[in-house]
């Protein structure tokens, strides 16, 4: 069973949002990194890029697949996790500690459309 953390918001495309004030830290879930296998590249967007809920902001590539990254919320990217440029495998080591982008959210009500930990765990079991 993949690790699911209480207090985060989850999307059906297996991204999570950790909310701190008006900021959302977005990454892929433990379930997603496990399904992908060894991550070899993370395509990071640029700071100041706008993201829209449900739309692509980058990609993760592993030895067996490439997967688009879909933003669970809308807003402006204020930081990217540059450590992933040199060490994309950090996502495999701890997907929740190694977020991909930090977004200043423009509409926190979008969080209402996401799953909590219990709902996401049930979704992954399907």
PDB file of C-alpha atoms in Angstrom:
ATOM      1  CA  UNK A   1       0.000   0.000   0.000  1.00  0.00           C
ATOM      2  CA  UNK A   2       1.355   3.387  -0.999  1.00  0.00           C
ATOM      3  CA  UNK A   3       1.926   5.982   1.689  1.00  0.00           C
ATOM      4  CA  UNK A   4      -0.845   8.582   2.018  1.00  0.00           C
ATOM      5  CA  UNK A   5      -0.439  11.557   4.348  1.00  0.00           C
ATOM      6  CA  UNK A   6      -3.316  13.147   6.277  1.00  0.00           C
ATOM      7  CA  UNK A   7      -3.815  16.863   5.804  1.00  0.00           C
ATOM      8  CA  UNK A   8      -2.828  16.985   2.131  1.00  0.00           C
ATOM      9  CA  UNK A   9      -5.108  17.378  -0.873  1.00  0.00           C
ATOM     10  CA  UNK A  10      -4.969  14.807  -3.686  1.00  0.00           C
ATOM     11  CA  UNK A  11      -5.933  14.797  -7.369  1.00  0.00           C
ATOM     12  CA  UNK A  12      -7.112  11.884  -9.498  1.00  0.00           C
ATOM     13  CA  UNK A  13      -3.938  12.327 -11.592  1.00  0.00           C
ATOM     14  CA  UNK A  14      -1.875  11.505  -8.458  1.00  0.00           C
ATOM     15  CA  UNK A  15      -0.537  14.924  -7.521  1.00  0.00           C
ATOM     16  CA  UNK A  16      -0.754  16.274  -3.995  1.00  0.00           C
ATOM     17  CA  UNK A  17      -0.951  19.791  -2.548  1.00  0.00           C
ATOM     18  CA  UNK A  18       0.448  20.659   0.870  1.00  0.00           C
ATOM     19  CA  UNK A  19      -1.078  23.981   1.872  1.00  0.00           C
ATOM     20  CA  UNK A  20       0.831  26.549   3.918  1.00  0.00           C
ATOM     21  CA  UNK A  21      -1.082  29.817   4.124  1.00  0.00           C
ATOM     22  CA  UNK A  22      -1.771  30.944   0.551  1.00  0.00           C
ATOM     23  CA  UNK A  23       0.934  28.665  -0.885  1.00  0.00           C
ATOM     24  CA  UNK A  24       0.586  25.161  -2.229  1.00  0.00           C
ATOM     25  CA  UNK A  25       3.530  22.759  -2.479  1.00  0.00           C
ATOM     26  CA  UNK A  26       2.754  20.397  -5.353  1.00  0.00           C
ATOM     27  CA  UNK A  27       4.371  17.070  -6.092  1.00  0.00           C
ATOM     28  CA  UNK A  28       3.515  13.532  -7.121  1.00  0.00           C
ATOM     29  CA  UNK A  29       2.197  11.030  -4.640  1.00  0.00           C
ATOM     30  CA  UNK A  30       3.959   7.969  -3.312  1.00  0.00           C
ATOM     31  CA  UNK A  31       1.514   5.885  -5.384  1.00  0.00           C
ATOM     32  CA  UNK A  32       2.593   7.737  -8.550  1.00  0.00           C
ATOM     33  CA  UNK A  33       6.345   7.448  -7.946  1.00  0.00           C
ATOM     34  CA  UNK A  34       5.891   3.753  -7.192  1.00  0.00           C
ATOM     35  CA  UNK A  35       3.934   3.207 -10.421  1.00  0.00           C
ATOM     36  CA  UNK A  36       6.529   5.117 -12.465  1.00  0.00           C
ATOM     37  CA  UNK A  37       9.554   3.301 -11.087  1.00  0.00           C
ATOM     38  CA  UNK A  38      13.002   4.905 -11.080  1.00  0.00           C
ATOM     39  CA  UNK A  39      12.579   8.594 -11.920  1.00  0.00           C
ATOM     40  CA  UNK A  40      15.360   9.801 -14.222  1.00  0.00           C
ATOM     41  CA  UNK A  41      14.163  13.305 -15.152  1.00  0.00           C
ATOM     42  CA  UNK A  42      11.756  15.956 -13.887  1.00  0.00           C
ATOM     43  CA  UNK A  43      10.747  18.635 -16.406  1.00  0.00           C
ATOM     44  CA  UNK A  44      10.448  21.725 -14.198  1.00  0.00           C
ATOM     45  CA  UNK A  45       8.515  24.829 -15.257  1.00  0.00           C
ATOM     46  CA  UNK A  46       9.821  28.364 -14.686  1.00  0.00           C
ATOM     47  CA  UNK A  47       9.263  30.618 -11.702  1.00  0.00           C
ATOM     48  CA  UNK A  48       6.521  33.177 -12.456  1.00  0.00           C
ATOM     49  CA  UNK A  49       4.745  30.755 -14.829  1.00  0.00           C
ATOM     50  CA  UNK A  50       0.991  30.602 -14.314  1.00  0.00           C
ATOM     51  CA  UNK A  51      -0.583  27.205 -13.655  1.00  0.00           C
ATOM     52  CA  UNK A  52      -4.245  26.309 -14.049  1.00  0.00           C
ATOM     53  CA  UNK A  53      -6.054  23.588 -12.135  1.00  0.00           C
ATOM     54  CA  UNK A  54      -6.320  20.462 -14.282  1.00  0.00           C
ATOM     55  CA  UNK A  55      -3.687  21.599 -16.784  1.00  0.00           C
ATOM     56  CA  UNK A  56      -0.154  20.368 -17.430  1.00  0.00           C
ATOM     57  CA  UNK A  57       2.834  22.138 -15.854  1.00  0.00           C
ATOM     58  CA  UNK A  58       5.672  19.693 -16.521  1.00  0.00           C
ATOM     59  CA  UNK A  59       6.527  16.016 -16.726  1.00  0.00           C
ATOM     60  CA  UNK A  60       8.230  13.225 -14.857  1.00  0.00           C
ATOM     61  CA  UNK A  61      10.201  10.592 -16.764  1.00  0.00           C
ATOM     62  CA  UNK A  62      11.205   7.207 -15.438  1.00  0.00           C
ATOM     63  CA  UNK A  63      13.016   4.252 -16.930  1.00  0.00           C
ATOM     64  CA  UNK A  64       9.648   2.786 -17.985  1.00  0.00           C
ATOM     65  CA  UNK A  65       7.310   5.722 -18.644  1.00  0.00           C
ATOM     66  CA  UNK A  66       6.811   9.467 -18.920  1.00  0.00           C
ATOM     67  CA  UNK A  67       3.924  11.137 -17.159  1.00  0.00           C
ATOM     68  CA  UNK A  68       2.560  14.662 -17.487  1.00  0.00           C
ATOM     69  CA  UNK A  69       2.268  16.664 -14.293  1.00  0.00           C
ATOM     70  CA  UNK A  70      -1.168  18.219 -13.838  1.00  0.00           C
ATOM     71  CA  UNK A  71      -1.647  21.136 -11.480  1.00  0.00           C
ATOM     72  CA  UNK A  72      -4.321  20.498  -8.847  1.00  0.00           C
ATOM     73  CA  UNK A  73      -4.722  24.258  -8.243  1.00  0.00           C
ATOM     74  CA  UNK A  74      -4.357  27.542 -10.131  1.00  0.00           C
ATOM     75  CA  UNK A  75      -1.840  30.245  -9.349  1.00  0.00           C
ATOM     76  CA  UNK A  76       1.667  31.555  -9.936  1.00  0.00           C
ATOM     77  CA  UNK A  77       4.803  29.456  -9.494  1.00  0.00           C
ATOM     78  CA  UNK A  78       6.968  31.148  -6.875  1.00  0.00           C
ATOM     79  CA  UNK A  79       9.599  28.420  -6.513  1.00  0.00           C
ATOM     80  CA  UNK A  80      10.697  25.179  -8.174  1.00  0.00           C
ATOM     81  CA  UNK A  81      12.574  22.385  -6.428  1.00  0.00           C
ATOM     82  CA  UNK A  82      15.896  22.788  -8.243  1.00  0.00           C
ATOM     83  CA  UNK A  83      17.420  19.825  -6.375  1.00  0.00           C
ATOM     84  CA  UNK A  84      15.392  17.633  -8.756  1.00  0.00           C
ATOM     85  CA  UNK A  85      17.438  18.897 -11.733  1.00  0.00           C
ATOM     86  CA  UNK A  86      20.492  17.032 -10.435  1.00  0.00           C
ATOM     87  CA  UNK A  87      18.749  14.360  -8.358  1.00  0.00           C
ATOM     88  CA  UNK A  88      15.383  13.402  -9.876  1.00  0.00           C
ATOM     89  CA  UNK A  89      15.544  10.149  -7.879  1.00  0.00           C
ATOM     90  CA  UNK A  90      14.720  12.177  -4.735  1.00  0.00           C
ATOM     91  CA  UNK A  91      11.088  11.796  -5.825  1.00  0.00           C
ATOM     92  CA  UNK A  92      11.461   8.015  -5.407  1.00  0.00           C
ATOM     93  CA  UNK A  93      13.152   8.347  -2.029  1.00  0.00           C
ATOM     94  CA  UNK A  94      10.362  10.468  -0.517  1.00  0.00           C
ATOM     95  CA  UNK A  95       7.718  11.835  -2.863  1.00  0.00           C
ATOM     96  CA  UNK A  96       6.111  13.940  -0.139  1.00  0.00           C
ATOM     97  CA  UNK A  97       9.309  15.594   1.104  1.00  0.00           C
ATOM     98  CA  UNK A  98      10.462  16.349  -2.449  1.00  0.00           C
ATOM     99  CA  UNK A  99       7.742  18.614  -3.822  1.00  0.00           C
ATOM    100  CA  UNK A 100       8.129  19.853  -7.407  1.00  0.00           C
ATOM    101  CA  UNK A 101       6.669  23.374  -7.436  1.00  0.00           C
ATOM    102  CA  UNK A 102       5.483  25.959  -4.915  1.00  0.00           C
ATOM    103  CA  UNK A 103       2.483  27.947  -6.106  1.00  0.00           C
ATOM    104  CA  UNK A 104       0.847  31.084  -4.765  1.00  0.00           C
ATOM    105  CA  UNK A 105      -2.751  29.949  -5.118  1.00  0.00           C
ATOM    106  CA  UNK A 106      -5.189  32.291  -6.833  1.00  0.00           C
ATOM    107  CA  UNK A 107      -8.351  30.427  -5.764  1.00  0.00           C
ATOM    108  CA  UNK A 108      -8.188  28.325  -2.617  1.00  0.00           C
ATOM    109  CA  UNK A 109     -11.773  27.114  -3.203  1.00  0.00           C
ATOM    110  CA  UNK A 110     -10.282  24.789  -5.876  1.00  0.00           C
ATOM    111  CA  UNK A 111      -9.021  22.681  -2.971  1.00  0.00           C
ATOM    112  CA  UNK A 112     -12.662  21.656  -2.414  1.00  0.00           C
ATOM    113  CA  UNK A 113     -12.495  19.702  -5.696  1.00  0.00           C
ATOM    114  CA  UNK A 114      -9.622  17.534  -4.455  1.00  0.00           C
ATOM    115  CA  UNK A 115      -9.640  14.384  -2.318  1.00  0.00           C
ATOM    116  CA  UNK A 116      -8.576  14.087   1.301  1.00  0.00           C
ATOM    117  CA  UNK A 117      -6.236  11.279   2.404  1.00  0.00           C
ATOM    118  CA  UNK A 118      -9.036   8.797   3.107  1.00  0.00           C
ATOM    119  CA  UNK A 119     -10.741   9.360  -0.251  1.00  0.00           C
ATOM    120  CA  UNK A 120      -7.409   9.189  -2.116  1.00  0.00           C
ATOM    121  CA  UNK A 121      -6.430   5.924  -0.407  1.00  0.00           C
ATOM    122  CA  UNK A 122      -9.780   4.438  -1.470  1.00  0.00           C
ATOM    123  CA  UNK A 123      -9.267   5.806  -5.011  1.00  0.00           C
ATOM    124  CA  UNK A 124      -5.852   4.105  -5.242  1.00  0.00           C
ATOM    125  CA  UNK A 125      -7.288   0.759  -4.176  1.00  0.00           C
ATOM    126  CA  UNK A 126      -9.697   0.689  -7.139  1.00  0.00           C
TER     127      UNK A 126
END
